[in-house]
mmCIF file of C-alpha atoms in Angstrom:
data_model
loop_
_atom_site.group_PDB
_atom_site.id
_atom_site.type_symbol
_atom_site.label_atom_id
_atom_site.label_comp_id
_atom_site.label_asym_id
_atom_site.label_seq_id
_atom_site.Cartn_x
_atom_site.Cartn_y
_atom_site.Cartn_z
ATOM 1 C CA ARG Z 154 106.582 38.268 105.969
ATOM 2 C CA ASP Z 155 107.417 41.700 105.290
ATOM 3 C CA VAL Z 156 106.785 41.740 101.519
ATOM 4 C CA ALA Z 157 103.530 41.279 100.542
ATOM 5 C CA PRO Z 158 101.974 39.642 97.858
ATOM 6 C CA SER Z 159 102.555 40.602 94.231
ATOM 7 C CA ARG Z 160 99.141 39.576 93.269
ATOM 8 C CA GLY Z 161 97.179 41.444 96.632
ATOM 9 C CA LEU Z 162 99.389 44.391 95.922
ATOM 10 C CA GLY Z 163 98.255 44.644 91.928
ATOM 11 C CA ASP Z 164 94.439 44.524 94.071
ATOM 12 C CA VAL Z 165 95.380 47.506 96.270
ATOM 13 C CA TYR Z 166 96.346 49.563 92.922
ATOM 14 C CA LYS Z 167 93.306 48.161 90.964
ATOM 15 C CA ARG Z 168 91.209 50.129 94.048
ATOM 16 C CA GLN Z 169 93.052 53.057 94.501
ATOM 17 C CA ILE Z 170 93.479 54.138 91.363
ATOM 18 C CA LYS Z 171 90.007 55.308 90.783
ATOM 19 C CA ASN Z 172 91.118 57.909 93.372
ATOM 20 C CA VAL Z 173 94.489 59.070 90.863
ATOM 21 C CA ARG Z 174 93.784 62.458 89.420
ATOM 22 C CA ASN Z 175 96.596 63.780 87.139
ATOM 23 C CA LEU Z 176 96.428 67.052 86.572
ATOM 24 C CA SER Z 177 97.957 70.126 85.387
ATOM 25 C CA PHE Z 178 97.933 73.388 87.441
ATOM 26 C CA THR Z 179 94.577 74.572 85.434
ATOM 27 C CA ARG Z 180 93.395 71.185 86.189
ATOM 28 C CA LEU Z 181 93.770 71.947 89.825
ATOM 29 C CA VAL Z 182 92.630 75.162 90.050
ATOM 30 C CA ASN Z 183 89.039 73.639 88.408
ATOM 31 C CA GLU Z 184 89.139 70.886 90.882
ATOM 32 C CA VAL Z 185 89.952 72.574 94.188
ATOM 33 C CA ALA Z 186 87.150 75.370 93.213
ATOM 34 C CA LYS Z 187 84.849 73.070 92.439
ATOM 35 C CA TYR Z 188 85.776 71.116 95.958
ATOM 36 C CA CYS Z 189 85.233 74.343 97.400
ATOM 37 C CA GLY Z 190 81.790 74.790 95.933
ATOM 38 C CA GLY Z 191 82.273 76.677 92.593
ATOM 39 C CA THR Z 192 83.647 80.075 91.690
ATOM 40 C CA PRO Z 193 81.651 82.959 93.355
ATOM 41 C CA TYR Z 194 82.096 85.109 90.268
ATOM 42 C CA PRO Z 195 82.104 85.211 86.711
ATOM 43 C CA VAL Z 196 85.173 84.308 84.577
ATOM 44 C CA LEU Z 197 86.190 86.965 82.370
ATOM 45 C CA SER Z 198 86.342 86.556 78.024
ATOM 46 C CA ALA Z 199 89.188 88.116 76.090
ATOM 47 C CA GLY Z 200 86.952 90.296 75.020
ATOM 48 C CA ALA Z 201 85.638 91.172 78.485
ATOM 49 C CA LYS Z 202 88.792 91.649 79.975
ATOM 50 C CA ALA Z 203 89.663 94.116 77.139
ATOM 51 C CA ALA Z 204 86.622 95.778 77.298
ATOM 52 C CA LEU Z 205 87.133 95.883 81.246
ATOM 53 C CA MET Z 206 90.962 97.075 80.846
ATOM 54 C CA LYS Z 207 90.116 100.660 78.908
ATOM 55 C CA LYS Z 208 87.512 101.364 81.290
ATOM 56 C CA ALA Z 209 90.238 100.893 83.816
ATOM 57 C CA ILE Z 210 92.567 103.127 81.294
ATOM 58 C CA ASP Z 211 89.920 105.712 80.912
ATOM 59 C CA SER Z 212 89.325 106.299 84.787
ATOM 60 C CA VAL Z 213 92.862 106.926 85.048
ATOM 61 C CA THR Z 214 94.198 108.891 82.032
ATOM 62 C CA ASP Z 215 94.583 111.569 83.515
ATOM 63 C CA GLU Z 216 96.943 111.427 85.927
ATOM 64 C CA LEU Z 217 99.255 109.410 83.592
ATOM 65 C CA VAL Z 218 102.905 111.125 82.966
ATOM 66 C CA LEU Z 219 103.765 108.651 79.748
ATOM 67 C CA PHE Z 220 101.390 106.699 78.175
ATOM 68 C CA GLY Z 221 98.250 109.587 77.935
ATOM 69 C CA LYS Z 222 98.075 110.120 74.357
ATOM 70 C CA LYS Z 223 98.557 106.182 73.454
ATOM 71 C CA THR Z 224 95.804 104.828 75.511
ATOM 72 C CA GLY Z 225 92.876 105.205 72.891
ATOM 73 C CA ARG Z 226 94.995 102.802 71.157
ATOM 74 C CA PRO Z 227 94.107 99.084 70.107
ATOM 75 C CA ALA Z 228 97.618 97.865 70.661
ATOM 76 C CA PHE Z 229 97.610 99.572 74.126
ATOM 77 C CA ILE Z 230 95.391 97.923 75.760
ATOM 78 C CA THR Z 231 96.543 94.235 74.589
ATOM 79 C CA SER Z 232 99.781 95.599 75.624
ATOM 80 C CA MET Z 233 98.725 96.073 79.593
ATOM 81 C CA LEU Z 234 97.179 93.246 79.399
ATOM 82 C CA SER Z 235 100.232 91.060 77.955
ATOM 83 C CA ILE Z 236 101.797 93.158 81.298
ATOM 84 C CA HIS Z 237 98.991 92.210 83.824
ATOM 85 C CA ASP Z 238 99.176 88.613 83.341
ATOM 86 C CA GLU Z 239 103.040 88.845 83.853
ATOM 87 C CA MET Z 240 102.382 90.529 86.852
ATOM 88 C CA THR Z 241 100.116 88.306 88.293
ATOM 89 C CA SER Z 242 102.237 84.997 87.081
ATOM 90 C CA CYS Z 243 105.089 85.991 88.907
ATOM 91 C CA CYS Z 244 103.452 87.961 92.183
ATOM 92 C CA VAL Z 245 104.283 91.032 91.420
ATOM 93 C CA SER Z 246 101.553 93.902 92.351
ATOM 94 C CA PRO Z 247 100.532 97.463 91.339
ATOM 95 C CA ASP Z 248 101.652 98.980 95.175
ATOM 96 C CA GLU Z 249 105.018 96.772 94.547
ATOM 97 C CA MET Z 250 105.898 98.298 90.894
ATOM 98 C CA SER Z 251 104.925 101.794 92.504
ATOM 99 C CA GLU Z 252 107.031 101.417 95.357
ATOM 100 C CA LEU Z 253 109.834 100.568 92.483
ATOM 101 C CA ALA Z 254 109.077 103.467 90.622
ATOM 102 C CA ALA Z 255 109.897 105.890 94.021
ATOM 103 C CA ASN Z 256 112.923 104.614 94.617
ATOM 104 C CA LEU Z 257 114.440 105.163 91.150
ATOM 105 C CA GLY Z 258 116.135 108.208 91.077
ATOM 106 C CA ASP Z 259 117.577 109.925 88.129
ATOM 107 C CA LYS Z 260 115.913 107.726 85.976
ATOM 108 C CA ARG Z 261 112.994 109.201 85.018
ATOM 109 C CA LEU Z 262 111.591 107.348 81.837
ATOM 110 C CA LEU Z 263 111.604 104.030 83.590
ATOM 111 C CA ALA Z 264 110.049 105.535 86.773
ATOM 112 C CA ASP Z 265 106.680 107.321 85.139
ATOM 113 C CA LYS Z 266 106.559 104.166 83.052
ATOM 114 C CA LEU Z 267 106.210 101.990 85.836
ATOM 115 C CA SER Z 268 104.305 104.620 87.507
ATOM 116 C CA ASP Z 269 101.743 104.774 84.868
ATOM 117 C CA MET Z 270 101.581 100.885 85.026
ATOM 118 C CA SER Z 271 100.614 100.496 88.586
ATOM 119 C CA LEU Z 272 98.079 103.180 88.314
ATOM 120 C CA ILE Z 273 96.477 101.171 85.013
ATOM 121 C CA LEU Z 274 96.556 98.220 86.683
ATOM 122 C CA GLN Z 275 95.726 99.079 90.537
ATOM 123 C CA ALA Z 276 92.405 100.880 88.121
ATOM 124 C CA TYR Z 277 91.895 97.763 86.551
ATOM 125 C CA ASN Z 278 91.990 94.858 89.951
ATOM 126 C CA ASP Z 279 89.474 97.911 91.751
ATOM 127 C CA LEU Z 280 87.105 96.991 88.496
ATOM 128 C CA LEU Z 281 87.911 92.919 89.078
ATOM 129 C CA GLU Z 282 87.615 93.012 92.996
ATOM 130 C CA LYS Z 283 84.308 91.028 94.410
ATOM 131 C CA ARG Z 284 83.009 91.570 90.702
ATOM 132 C CA PHE Z 285 84.355 89.380 88.271
ATOM 133 C CA LEU Z 286 86.975 86.604 88.333
ATOM 134 C CA ASP Z 287 90.249 86.971 85.597
ATOM 135 C CA PRO Z 288 92.363 83.808 84.822
ATOM 136 C CA ALA Z 289 95.354 85.551 85.036
ATOM 137 C CA GLY Z 290 94.482 85.023 88.795
ATOM 138 C CA ASN Z 291 93.689 81.691 88.700
ATOM 139 C CA LEU Z 292 97.065 80.394 90.652
ATOM 140 C CA SER Z 293 96.255 83.228 93.278
ATOM 141 C CA ARG Z 294 93.137 81.907 94.086
ATOM 142 C CA LEU Z 295 94.833 78.566 93.523
ATOM 143 C CA TYR Z 296 96.828 79.579 96.875
ATOM 144 C CA ASP Z 297 94.264 80.379 98.685
ATOM 145 C CA MET Z 298 92.059 78.199 98.476
ATOM 146 C CA LEU Z 299 94.559 75.476 98.951
ATOM 147 C CA ILE Z 300 95.392 77.420 102.831
ATOM 148 C CA GLU Z 301 91.467 77.846 103.653
ATOM 149 C CA SER Z 302 90.183 74.670 102.512
ATOM 150 C CA GLU Z 303 91.190 70.856 103.705
ATOM 151 C CA TYR Z 304 91.796 69.625 99.916
ATOM 152 C CA LEU Z 305 95.067 68.755 100.557
ATOM 153 C CA ASN Z 306 94.633 66.248 102.962
ATOM 154 C CA GLY Z 307 95.457 62.451 102.813
ATOM 155 C CA LYS Z 308 96.770 63.375 99.807
ATOM 156 C CA ILE Z 309 100.072 62.707 97.831
ATOM 157 C CA LEU Z 310 101.586 64.423 95.009
ATOM 158 C CA PHE Z 311 103.312 63.231 92.359
ATOM 159 C CA ILE Z 312 105.070 66.511 90.567
ATOM 160 C CA ASP Z 313 106.407 64.800 86.973
ATOM 161 C CA GLY Z 314 107.202 66.188 83.564
ATOM 162 C CA PHE Z 315 108.073 69.992 84.252
ATOM 163 C CA ASN Z 316 110.220 72.082 82.396
ATOM 164 C CA GLY Z 317 110.166 74.949 85.019
ATOM 165 C CA PHE Z 318 107.263 76.792 87.179
ATOM 166 C CA VAL Z 319 106.394 80.063 87.517
ATOM 167 C CA ALA Z 320 106.670 82.302 91.021
ATOM 168 C CA ASP Z 321 102.780 81.503 91.735
ATOM 169 C CA GLU Z 322 103.337 77.718 90.651
ATOM 170 C CA TYR Z 323 106.140 77.998 93.354
ATOM 171 C CA ARG Z 324 104.154 79.639 96.334
ATOM 172 C CA ILE Z 325 101.841 76.891 95.735
ATOM 173 C CA ILE Z 326 103.747 73.765 95.317
ATOM 174 C CA LYS Z 327 106.075 75.150 98.634
ATOM 175 C CA LEU Z 328 102.677 75.478 100.587
ATOM 176 C CA MET Z 329 101.760 71.853 99.339
ATOM 177 C CA ILE Z 330 105.352 70.827 100.521
ATOM 178 C CA GLN Z 331 104.601 71.851 103.887
ATOM 179 C CA LYS Z 332 100.852 71.098 103.971
ATOM 180 C CA LEU Z 333 101.728 67.113 102.893
ATOM 181 C CA SER Z 334 103.098 63.977 104.445
ATOM 182 C CA LEU Z 335 104.743 62.373 100.803
ATOM 183 C CA ILE Z 336 105.183 64.029 98.447
ATOM 184 C CA HIS Z 337 107.816 62.570 94.652
ATOM 185 C CA ILE Z 338 109.509 64.966 92.730
ATOM 186 C CA SER Z 339 111.249 63.708 89.525
ATOM 187 C CA GLU Z 340 113.580 66.271 88.314
ATOM 188 C CA PRO Z 341 114.329 66.490 84.851
ATOM 189 C CA THR Z 342 117.260 65.718 82.536
ATOM 190 C CA ARG Z 343 118.805 67.439 80.209
ATOM 191 C CA ARG Z 344 120.355 64.042 78.676
ATOM 192 C CA SER Z 345 118.491 62.315 75.669
ATOM 193 C CA TYR Z 346 118.237 58.487 76.643
ATOM 194 C CA ILE Z 347 117.129 57.691 72.826
#
């Protein structure tokens, strides 16, 4: 017979349910990091991120064209942290920002702004490198861990309950599609059936 009896199938489900993980990307980062042996550096708190960003800004203040006078304001530090987090989630590096600034031609104000931001963000990244982990980079680290580890081996992926993805999440999903043999994706619907 080709169809297993329902009682036997139920037993299989009961035995396998302990292997099911319901993970957001944030929880997946933690799970994969634990699988890979933990995080090698301390994770920065919001206050530590602000202090490190202030140090980064101070280190390049003399090179800034547009932002020089504004760098001492607390709101500027907060703004730069938001820009850092946004650029990180969109996979835009300080080098790419600098290159874009160089190619803007006669749009000097925008070019100077991008150039100043790229200097600050590169200084921040240099301070982070091999010393601290910024939570904004979790998805990039997840991608790297998934490439290097065998965490995905033998896994089946179900993607459900989403409205959209940022660039890093798309990169991770693409990697999973390449590495996994079985993936189920449910497409969200805009209709309400209630």
